[in-house]
Amino acid sequence: MAIVSVVVAIIVVIAAVVSEEIIKYIGQWLIENMVKPVGQLLIEKLVKPIGQWLGYLFHYSSNIENMKEQVKKLRDVRERVPLPHSVEAGTRNIEEIETDVNKWLENADLIMGKAKEVIEDEEKSKMRSSYAICLNLKHRHQQSKKAKKIVQDINEVLENWRSDKVFHMDYLNFGSRMLTVKRLMVALGDANFNMIGVWGMPGVGKTTLVREVARQVKEEKLFDEVAIATVTQSPNLIKIQGEIADKLDLKLDKETSSGRADLLRVRLTKDIEKKILVILDDIWEKLDLNEIGIPRTGCKVVLTSRNRDVLSSEMGTQKDFGLEVLPKGAWCLFEKLSGDSLVDSNLRSKAIEVSTACAGLPLALVTVAKALKNKCLFEWEDALQKLRRPATRNQKRMQEVIYSAIKLSYNHLESPELKSFFLFCAQNQVFSSIDYQDLLKKCFGLRLFHGISTLEEARNRTYTLVRSLKDSGLLLDAPDTDHRFRMHDLTHDVALLISYETQNVLIMRDEGLVEWPDEDDMKMCTSIFVYKRDIHEFPDRLECPELSCLNVHAKDREGSFKILDTFFKGMRKLKVLDLTYMGLSSLPSSLKLLTNLQTLCLDQCVLGDIAMIGELKNLEILSLIHSEFKQLPREIGFLTHLRMLDLSNCKKLQVIPANVLSRLILLEELYVGNSFTQWEVEGLNNERASLAEVKHLSRLSTLEVQIPDVNMMPKDLLFEKLKRYKIFIGDVWDWPDKHEGSRILMLKLNTCFQLDSGIKMLFNGIEDLCLDELNGVKSIVHQLDMKGFQQLKRLHVQNNAEIKYIIHSRGLVIDDVVFPALKIFSLKNMINLEGICDAQLPLTSFRDIRIMKVEHCEKLKFLFSSSIAKGLSQLQELEIKECNIMRAIVVKEDGELEDGDMILFPELWHLKLQVVPKLTSFLSTQNSFIIDAEKVIPKGELDFHMPILHEQVH
Ligand SMILES: *[C@@H]1O[C@H](CO)[C@@H](O)[C@H](O)[C@H]1NC(C)=O
C-alpha cells in the first residue's frame, strides 16, 4: 500500500507539470501493464486522481458558469437578510451579541469574495490570447477547482439558511441566549454535574432554550438519546413517564406509576455506554425523581422552573442558569417578525415604542409583533396604550405585559370563528397539549365551524385554524408528534381569563375537591370543564338549561363513578358530553333525555352496561377510545345518524355483534385499530361482525382496521372511496402510533390471495406501505402498482423469496418517475433479491430518500447503481446488515459518474455496516465483480484504512 501511495504521489506531481497527453498515456500504460488482481486496485487508486485532475480542466467553463449562477442566488438571499447593525435606536447591546445571523453573513461574504477573485481572474485571462491559455493549463486547473469548491460552499450556506437553523433563532439569537446554550452544553459535558437547572420568569424562553439544547446535543452526539417531558403545575407521573418512554422507544405496559418507574429506571441505567439526557420542563415544586423512575446516577437531568429556589434548594441542582428578559435590542427580533410593514417612519418609531413596552419578554414580543403585522398607525398606538397600563410591582408588571400582549393578539384574530376556536382550544388543553382528533369530535358536536357538512371538511378546517393560530404565535407545535399541538402556559392562562370574561364557562382544573357553584351561576353556564379534580360522583341533578358542553376527567377508574338517574334532566341542550377516565358500571336513565347530544366521548373508562347509548338517536360521534369493555351493545345499531365511531385501542373488545355496523349507513369514519380483531367470514350464520358489512357504508371515507387473517376479507370489498386509511392485514403487525401520512397499509398475504381485488385500489395514493411474504408477487413496481407509487413516503418489504428486483422493468423502458416521495426504505430477509432495479430509471426517482436499511439479502451484490446513487442527495442514514456477498455499495455504470462529480450522499451522517464479509469497496465498477477475490474480511477487523472508506467517501 505504501508503494502505491508513493507512485500516486509521483504521478500527481508529474501530472501537475506535464501535458494531458502524457497523463492519459500513463493511465493507459498502467491499465495495460498491471497484473490482475493487483492491477484493479492500482487502477482504482491511480487513475482516479489523475482523472479527477483532468476533470477539472475539461469542466473548466462549466464549473465557472455554475459558480456564477450560484453566486447570483446567494446574493439574492444575502440581500434579504436584515442587518443587525442597521437597527435604529435602543440597540446598543446588539453589537455585543454574537449571533448566528452575523456568522452566516460573514461566511456568505467571505465566499462571495472568493468567487469575485475567480471571476476577475477569468475575465483577465479571456483578454489574453487563446494560445496563452493553453500554456497556462495548471492555472486553469486551479481556478476550475476553486470554482467547484465555491459552488459546494455556496450550496452549503444556502442550505444553512433554508434549514430552520437561522430561523429557529427567533428567540435564541437575542439577549445572549446562544451563549447560555453553549454554557449549558459545556456543563452537560462536565462529569461533575448530574443535575442542571434553568430558571427564569414565565415567557422568557426557557422551553425554547432547552429544546435547542436537546437538538444540539443530539446533533453533536454529546448524548445518544434525549427525552423531554413537561411537568406543569400539577404533575401527572403517568404522563411524564409516558413522554420519557416514548422518546426512548420504550413500552411501559404497566398500569401503576411505580411499576412503570421500575421499567424506566432499568432502561435508563441498563446500558452504561449509552448516554441519556432527560429534560424535565416547567417544575413548580419539589418532584421526586425516583418516583418517576429517573435514577440519581447514570443519566443527566436538566430541569427548568420559574423559581430558582425550587431548583437549587428543593431539587438539588448542582448548577443553575438564569435567563434574563431580552435587552432592548430585542427590537431586531420584533422587526423581523413584523415583516416589511414598518417602512413608514411614523409607524416605525411607534413600533419601537411598542417593542420596548413588551419589556423584553420574548413571548410578548412574538405575539404582539405577529398581531400587528401590516396594521395601521392607530392600531399600533392603541396597542401601546394597552401595553403601558400601569402596574405596581415589577413582577406584576411583567405579567401585565404578557396578558396585554396576548389579549392584543386575540383581539386581532380575523374572525369570530377563529376567536371561539382559540378559546375552545384553551379549554381543552388538559395536560400540556391538545389532540387534533379529540378537538375535532367536540368542535363538530358543538357546530363551532360554519358551512361544514362532512367530518373531512371539519378536519381540514381544524388544521387551517390551528395553522393560523400558530402563525399568530398563539399556538405551538407539540414536540415529536403530528397528532397534537400545544399552547404556551401563559397564553393558556390568558385564554382562560378571556373565556371567563366573555363566555359563561366553568373550569375547575387544579387539585382539590369539586365544589359546584350556586344555582344562579349554574343556570347561565354554557360549558363546564372539570379536570383532574377529586371527583367521584355528580350531584343529584344540575340545573343548567344553557349547558352545551360538559367535560369531566376523573382521576380514578377502578371504583364506580356515581351518576344518579336524574342527573341529566336539567341540561336538555347538551350537545357534547365527554366523561374520561371513570368507572361507569351503567349509565343513568336520564341520558336518553339528551335529544340534542351530538358527540359522546367515554374515553379511557372502565365500562359496564352502556346499552343506553342506543337511545341517543341523534348522536353523530361516539368515541370509546382506550376504554375497557368486552362487547359493543347491539343497541349501537340504532344510532342511524352516527358519522364517526371511534373504537381505537379498546383492547378488551371481543364482540361487535353482527349487523350493527351495517346499519350505521351515514358513517363517515370508523376506527377499529388496536381493538376488535375477531371478524367473521361473510355469509356464515354470524354472531360477530364481518367486514362485508362495511360494504353498506357508502359514505365511509376513513377506515382504521386490523385484519389478522386475509380470509376475513370479503372478495368484493371495494376501498375506492377511502381518503384516509390505516389497514393492517395479516398476523405480523403491531399497531404503532407513528406513521408516515394518512394512507397506510401493512399487508401479509401467505396464501395466493387475489391481489387485484379491493386491496389493490389502496395502492393508489398510498403513503406508507409494509409488505410481508406476498407469495406470487415478483416485483413491487410494476406488479403491484403501475404508476411508481408517486406519493409513497415509506416502504418496507420483508420475508419474500420471490422478488428479484423491487422495480422490474421486464425489458421495457421505465418512463414514470419511481418513488419520488419515498423517505424511508427498508428491506429485510429478501433471500432472492438481486437488485433494487434492473433498468435505468428516470432521474428524479428515489430523490427524497432519507433513511435506507437493508438486512439479510443474500443475493444482493450491491445496493445502488451509480445513476440512482447520484440522485440520493438527501440520504442521511444507511444501514446494511447480513448481506453475505455484497461487494460494493454503489456500482458504477458505463458513462455514469464523471470523475468530476464524485461526491455521493452529501447528507449522510449515519453509516452502519454489519456482517458484510465481502464488502471491499464503497464504489466499484461492474468489471471488478468479475474478478472473484475470495478474500473475506474477518469479523471485527474492518478498519477505516480499508479501501471501503478511503477516498471514495466524502
Ligand atoms: C381536505 O384537505 C385535503 C388536503 O389536505 C384535500 O385533498 C381534500 O380534498 C380536502 N377535503 C375537503 C372536503 O375539502
Coordinates of C-alpha atoms in Angstrom, one line a residue, residues 446-830:
L446 CA -70.8 21.9 19.1
R447 CA -71.2 23.1 15.5
L448 CA -68.4 25.5 16.1
F449 CA -67.5 25.7 12.4
H450 CA -69.7 27.3 9.7
G451 CA -70.6 25.9 6.4
I452 CA -69.3 22.4 7.1
S453 CA -71.2 19.3 6.1
T454 CA -68.7 16.4 6.5
L455 CA -66.2 15.3 9.0
E456 CA -63.5 15.6 6.4
E457 CA -64.3 19.3 5.9
A458 CA -64.3 19.8 9.6
R459 CA -60.9 18.1 9.9
N460 CA -59.5 20.3 7.2
R461 CA -61.0 23.4 8.9
T462 CA -59.4 22.4 12.2
Y463 CA -56.0 22.1 10.5
T464 CA -56.5 25.5 8.9
L465 CA -57.5 27.3 12.1
V466 CA -54.7 25.7 14.1
R467 CA -52.2 26.8 11.4
S468 CA -53.4 30.4 11.5
L469 CA -53.2 30.5 15.3
K470 CA -49.7 29.1 15.1
D471 CA -48.9 32.0 12.7
S472 CA -50.3 34.4 15.3
G473 CA -48.0 32.9 17.9
L474 CA -50.9 31.7 20.0
L475 CA -50.4 28.0 19.4
L476 CA -47.2 26.0 19.2
D477 CA -46.1 22.6 17.8
A478 CA -46.2 19.8 20.2
P479 CA -42.7 18.2 20.3
D480 CA -42.4 15.0 18.3
T481 CA -45.9 14.4 17.1
D482 CA -48.2 15.5 14.4
H483 CA -51.3 14.4 16.3
R484 CA -51.2 17.1 18.8
F485 CA -50.3 20.8 19.3
R486 CA -49.9 22.9 22.4
M487 CA -50.5 26.3 23.9
H488 CA -47.9 28.2 26.0
D489 CA -48.8 28.2 29.7
L490 CA -49.3 31.9 29.8
T491 CA -51.2 32.0 26.6
H492 CA -53.4 29.3 28.2
D493 CA -53.9 31.4 31.3
V494 CA -54.9 34.4 29.3
A495 CA -57.2 32.5 27.1
L496 CA -59.0 31.1 30.1
L497 CA -59.3 34.6 31.5
I498 CA -60.8 35.8 28.3
S499 CA -63.2 32.8 28.4
Y500 CA -64.4 33.8 31.9
E501 CA -64.9 37.4 30.7
T502 CA -66.7 36.7 27.5
Q503 CA -68.4 33.3 27.9
N504 CA -70.2 31.6 30.7
V505 CA -67.7 28.8 31.2
L506 CA -66.9 27.0 34.3
I507 CA -63.4 25.5 34.5
M508 CA -62.1 23.6 37.5
R509 CA -58.7 22.4 36.7
D510 CA -56.5 22.3 39.7
E511 CA -56.2 19.9 42.7
G512 CA -58.9 19.6 45.3
L513 CA -62.5 18.7 45.6
V514 CA -65.1 19.9 43.2
E515 CA -67.5 22.4 44.6
W516 CA -70.3 23.3 42.3
P517 CA -71.3 27.0 42.2
D518 CA -74.7 28.0 43.4
E519 CA -77.8 27.5 41.3
D520 CA -77.9 31.0 39.8
D521 CA -74.5 30.8 38.4
M522 CA -75.1 27.3 37.0
K523 CA -78.2 28.5 35.2
M524 CA -76.1 30.7 33.0
C525 CA -73.4 28.2 32.4
T526 CA -72.7 27.1 28.8
S527 CA -69.7 24.9 29.2
I528 CA -68.2 23.0 32.1
F529 CA -64.7 21.5 32.3
V530 CA -63.6 19.6 35.3
Y531 CA -60.0 18.3 35.0
K532 CA -58.0 16.1 37.4
R533 CA -60.1 17.0 40.5
D534 CA -61.1 14.6 43.1
I535 CA -64.4 13.8 41.7
H536 CA -66.3 10.5 42.3
E537 CA -69.9 11.5 41.8
F538 CA -72.2 14.0 40.3
P539 CA -74.8 15.9 42.3
D540 CA -78.3 14.5 42.0
R541 CA -79.1 17.0 39.4
L542 CA -77.5 20.0 37.8
E543 CA -79.9 22.7 36.6
C544 CA -78.1 24.1 33.6
P545 CA -80.6 24.8 30.9
E546 CA -78.0 26.6 28.7
L547 CA -75.3 23.9 29.0
S548 CA -74.0 22.7 25.7
C549 CA -70.7 21.1 26.6
L550 CA -69.9 19.0 29.7
N551 CA -66.4 17.6 30.2
V552 CA -65.2 15.7 33.2
H553 CA -61.9 13.9 33.5
A554 CA -61.8 11.9 36.7
K555 CA -58.7 10.6 38.4
D556 CA -59.7 7.0 39.2
R557 CA -61.5 4.5 37.0
E558 CA -61.3 1.5 39.4
G559 CA -64.2 2.5 41.6
S560 CA -67.6 3.2 40.2
F561 CA -68.5 6.8 39.4
K562 CA -71.9 7.7 40.8
I563 CA -74.4 9.3 38.5
L564 CA -78.0 9.3 39.7
D565 CA -80.8 8.6 37.3
T566 CA -81.9 12.2 37.5
F567 CA -78.6 13.8 36.7
F568 CA -79.1 14.8 33.0
K569 CA -82.6 16.1 33.5
G570 CA -81.6 19.7 33.8
M571 CA -79.4 20.0 30.7
R572 CA -81.6 19.3 27.7
K573 CA -79.5 21.5 25.4
L574 CA -76.3 19.4 25.9
K575 CA -74.5 18.8 22.6
V576 CA -71.2 17.4 23.8
L577 CA -70.6 15.1 26.7
D578 CA -67.1 13.9 27.5
L579 CA -66.5 11.7 30.5
T580 CA -63.0 10.5 30.7
Y581 CA -61.1 8.0 33.0
M582 CA -64.1 6.9 35.0
G583 CA -65.6 3.6 36.1
L584 CA -69.1 3.6 34.7
S585 CA -70.9 0.3 35.6
S586 CA -74.1 1.6 34.0
L587 CA -75.5 4.8 32.5
P588 CA -78.4 6.8 34.1
S589 CA -81.8 6.7 32.6
S590 CA -81.9 10.5 32.2
L591 CA -79.2 10.1 29.5
K592 CA -81.9 9.4 26.9
L593 CA -83.4 12.9 27.5
L594 CA -80.4 14.4 25.8
T595 CA -82.0 14.5 22.4
N596 CA -79.6 17.2 21.2
L597 CA -76.5 15.3 22.0
Q598 CA -74.2 15.1 19.0
T599 CA -70.9 13.9 20.5
L600 CA -70.4 11.4 23.3
C601 CA -66.9 10.5 24.4
L602 CA -66.4 7.9 27.1
D603 CA -62.7 7.6 26.7
Q604 CA -60.3 5.6 28.9
C605 CA -63.2 4.4 31.0
V606 CA -64.0 1.0 32.5
L607 CA -67.4 0.5 31.1
G608 CA -70.3 -1.9 32.2
D609 CA -73.7 -1.7 30.7
I610 CA -73.8 1.0 28.1
A611 CA -76.8 -0.2 26.1
M612 CA -78.5 3.1 27.0
I613 CA -76.4 4.9 24.4
G614 CA -78.7 3.3 21.8
E615 CA -81.4 5.8 22.9
L616 CA -79.4 8.8 21.7
K617 CA -80.9 8.7 18.3
N618 CA -79.3 12.0 17.1
L619 CA -75.8 11.1 18.1
E620 CA -73.3 11.7 15.4
I621 CA -70.0 11.0 17.1
L622 CA -69.3 8.1 19.5
S623 CA -65.9 7.8 20.9
L624 CA -64.9 5.0 23.3
I625 CA -61.1 5.1 22.8
H626 CA -58.9 3.3 25.3
S627 CA -61.9 2.1 27.2
E628 CA -62.3 -1.4 28.7
F629 CA -65.4 -3.3 27.8
K630 CA -65.9 -6.7 26.1
Q631 CA -68.9 -6.2 23.9
L632 CA -70.3 -3.4 21.9
P633 CA -74.0 -3.3 22.7
R634 CA -76.3 -4.4 19.9
E635 CA -78.3 -1.1 20.5
I636 CA -75.5 0.9 18.9
G637 CA -77.1 -0.2 15.7
F638 CA -80.0 2.2 16.4
L639 CA -77.7 5.2 16.0
T640 CA -78.5 5.7 12.4
H641 CA -77.2 9.3 12.4
L642 CA -73.8 8.3 13.5
R643 CA -70.9 9.7 11.4
M644 CA -68.0 8.6 13.5
L645 CA -67.4 5.5 15.6
D646 CA -64.1 5.5 17.3
L647 CA -63.2 2.2 19.0
S648 CA -59.4 2.7 18.8
N649 CA -57.4 0.9 21.4
C650 CA -60.3 -0.9 23.0
K651 CA -58.0 -3.9 23.6
K652 CA -60.6 -5.9 25.5
L653 CA -63.3 -5.7 23.0
Q654 CA -64.2 -9.2 21.8
V655 CA -67.6 -8.8 20.3
I656 CA -69.0 -6.4 17.8
P657 CA -72.4 -8.1 17.1
A658 CA -73.3 -8.9 13.6
N659 CA -75.5 -6.4 11.7
V660 CA -74.6 -3.4 13.9
L661 CA -72.1 -1.7 11.7
S662 CA -74.0 -2.3 8.5
R663 CA -76.9 -0.3 9.9
L664 CA -74.8 2.8 10.5
I665 CA -75.3 3.9 6.9
L666 CA -74.3 7.5 7.5
L667 CA -70.9 6.5 8.9
E668 CA -68.0 8.5 7.5
E669 CA -65.2 7.4 9.8
L670 CA -64.7 4.0 11.5
Y671 CA -61.8 3.4 13.8
V672 CA -61.1 -0.2 15.0
G673 CA -57.4 -0.1 15.3
N674 CA -55.6 -2.0 18.1
S675 CA -59.0 -3.2 19.1
F676 CA -61.5 -5.7 17.9
T677 CA -60.0 -8.3 15.6
Q678 CA -62.3 -11.3 15.5
W679 CA -64.0 -10.5 12.2
E680 CA -66.2 -13.3 10.9
V681 CA -66.1 -14.6 7.4
E682 CA -69.0 -13.3 5.4
G683 CA -72.1 -15.4 4.7
L684 CA -71.9 -17.7 7.7
N685 CA -74.5 -17.5 10.4
N686 CA -72.7 -14.8 12.2
E687 CA -72.6 -13.9 15.8
R688 CA -69.9 -11.3 15.2
A689 CA -69.5 -8.5 12.7
S690 CA -68.0 -9.4 9.3
L691 CA -66.1 -7.0 7.2
A692 CA -68.6 -7.4 4.5
E693 CA -70.8 -5.1 6.5
V694 CA -68.6 -2.2 5.5
K695 CA -70.0 -2.6 2.0
H696 CA -73.2 -0.9 3.3
L697 CA -71.4 2.2 4.4
S698 CA -71.4 4.2 1.2
R699 CA -70.1 7.4 2.9
L700 CA -67.2 5.9 4.6
S701 CA -64.1 7.9 3.9
T702 CA -61.8 6.9 6.8
L703 CA -61.2 3.3 8.0
E704 CA -58.7 2.0 10.5
V705 CA -58.9 -1.7 11.0
Q706 CA -56.8 -4.7 11.8
I707 CA -57.5 -7.9 10.0
P708 CA -55.4 -10.8 11.3
D709 CA -56.3 -13.2 8.6
V710 CA -56.8 -12.3 5.0
N711 CA -59.6 -14.8 4.7
M712 CA -61.7 -12.5 6.8
M713 CA -61.7 -10.1 3.8
P714 CA -64.7 -10.4 1.5
K715 CA -63.6 -10.8 -2.0
D716 CA -65.5 -7.9 -3.4
L717 CA -64.9 -5.3 -0.8
L718 CA -64.0 -2.1 -2.6
F719 CA -62.0 0.6 -0.9
E720 CA -62.2 3.2 -3.7
K721 CA -63.9 5.8 -1.6
L722 CA -61.4 5.8 1.3
K723 CA -59.5 9.0 1.6
R724 CA -57.7 8.1 4.8
Y725 CA -57.0 4.6 6.0
K726 CA -54.8 2.5 8.2
I727 CA -55.3 -1.1 7.4
F728 CA -53.3 -4.0 8.7
I729 CA -53.8 -7.4 7.1
G730 CA -52.0 -10.4 8.5
D731 CA -50.9 -11.5 11.9
V732 CA -47.4 -10.0 12.0
W733 CA -48.0 -6.3 12.5
D734 CA -48.1 -4.3 15.7
W735 CA -50.1 -1.2 15.9
P736 CA -47.7 1.6 16.5
D737 CA -48.7 5.2 16.6
K738 CA -46.1 6.7 14.4
H739 CA -46.7 6.6 10.7
E740 CA -45.9 8.5 7.5
G741 CA -49.0 10.1 6.2
S742 CA -52.7 9.2 6.4
R743 CA -52.9 6.3 4.0
I744 CA -51.3 3.3 5.5
L745 CA -51.4 -0.3 4.5
M746 CA -49.5 -3.2 6.1
L747 CA -50.0 -6.4 4.3
K748 CA -49.1 -10.0 4.8
L749 CA -50.5 -12.5 2.3
N750 CA -49.4 -16.0 2.8
T751 CA -51.9 -17.6 0.5
C752 CA -52.1 -16.7 -3.1
F753 CA -54.9 -14.3 -2.4
Q754 CA -56.2 -12.3 -5.3
L755 CA -54.3 -9.1 -5.1
D756 CA -56.3 -7.5 -7.9
S757 CA -59.4 -7.3 -5.7
G758 CA -60.2 -4.3 -3.4
I759 CA -56.7 -4.2 -1.8
K760 CA -55.1 -3.1 -5.0
M761 CA -57.2 0.0 -5.0
L762 CA -55.5 1.1 -1.9
F763 CA -52.1 1.4 -3.6
N764 CA -53.4 4.5 -5.4
G765 CA -52.1 7.4 -3.4
I766 CA -50.7 5.3 -0.6
E767 CA -48.2 6.9 1.7
D768 CA -47.0 4.2 4.0
L769 CA -46.7 0.6 2.8
C770 CA -45.3 -2.5 4.6
L771 CA -45.3 -5.9 2.9
D772 CA -44.6 -9.4 4.3
E773 CA -44.3 -12.7 2.3
L774 CA -46.7 -12.0 -0.5
N775 CA -46.5 -15.3 -2.3
G776 CA -46.8 -14.9 -6.1
V777 CA -45.5 -11.3 -6.1
K778 CA -42.3 -10.9 -8.0
S779 CA -41.8 -7.2 -8.0
I780 CA -43.3 -4.1 -6.4
V781 CA -43.2 -1.9 -9.4
H782 CA -44.8 -2.8 -11.8
Q783 CA -46.7 -5.8 -10.5
L784 CA -48.4 -4.0 -7.6
D785 CA -48.5 -0.5 -9.0
M786 CA -48.0 0.6 -12.5
K787 CA -47.5 4.3 -11.6
G788 CA -44.5 4.0 -9.5
F789 CA -46.1 4.9 -6.2
Q790 CA -46.0 8.7 -6.6
Q791 CA -47.0 9.6 -3.0
L792 CA -45.4 6.7 -1.1
K793 CA -43.3 8.0 1.8
R794 CA -42.3 4.8 3.5
L795 CA -41.8 1.3 2.0
H796 CA -40.8 -1.8 4.0
V797 CA -40.6 -5.2 2.4
Q798 CA -39.8 -8.3 4.3
N799 CA -39.7 -12.2 4.2
N800 CA -40.1 -12.6 0.5
A801 CA -38.3 -15.4 -1.5
E802 CA -39.6 -14.5 -5.0
I803 CA -38.8 -10.9 -5.6
K804 CA -35.6 -10.4 -7.6
Y805 CA -36.0 -6.8 -8.3
I806 CA -38.1 -4.2 -6.4
I807 CA -38.6 -2.5 -9.7
H808 CA -38.7 -5.0 -12.5
S809 CA -38.9 -3.5 -16.0
R810 CA -39.3 -6.8 -17.8
G811 CA -37.2 -5.3 -20.6
L812 CA -39.5 -2.2 -21.0
V813 CA -38.3 1.3 -20.7
I814 CA -39.4 2.9 -17.4
D815 CA -40.9 6.3 -18.2
D816 CA -42.6 7.2 -14.9
V817 CA -40.5 8.6 -12.1
V818 CA -40.5 5.9 -9.5
F819 CA -40.9 6.5 -5.7
P820 CA -40.3 10.3 -6.0
A821 CA -41.6 11.0 -2.4
L822 CA -40.1 8.0 -0.7
K823 CA -38.3 8.9 2.5
I824 CA -37.8 5.7 4.4
F825 CA -37.0 2.5 2.5
S826 CA -36.2 -0.8 4.2
L827 CA -35.7 -4.4 3.1
K828 CA -35.4 -7.5 5.3
N829 CA -35.0 -11.2 4.6
M830 CA -35.2 -10.9 0.8

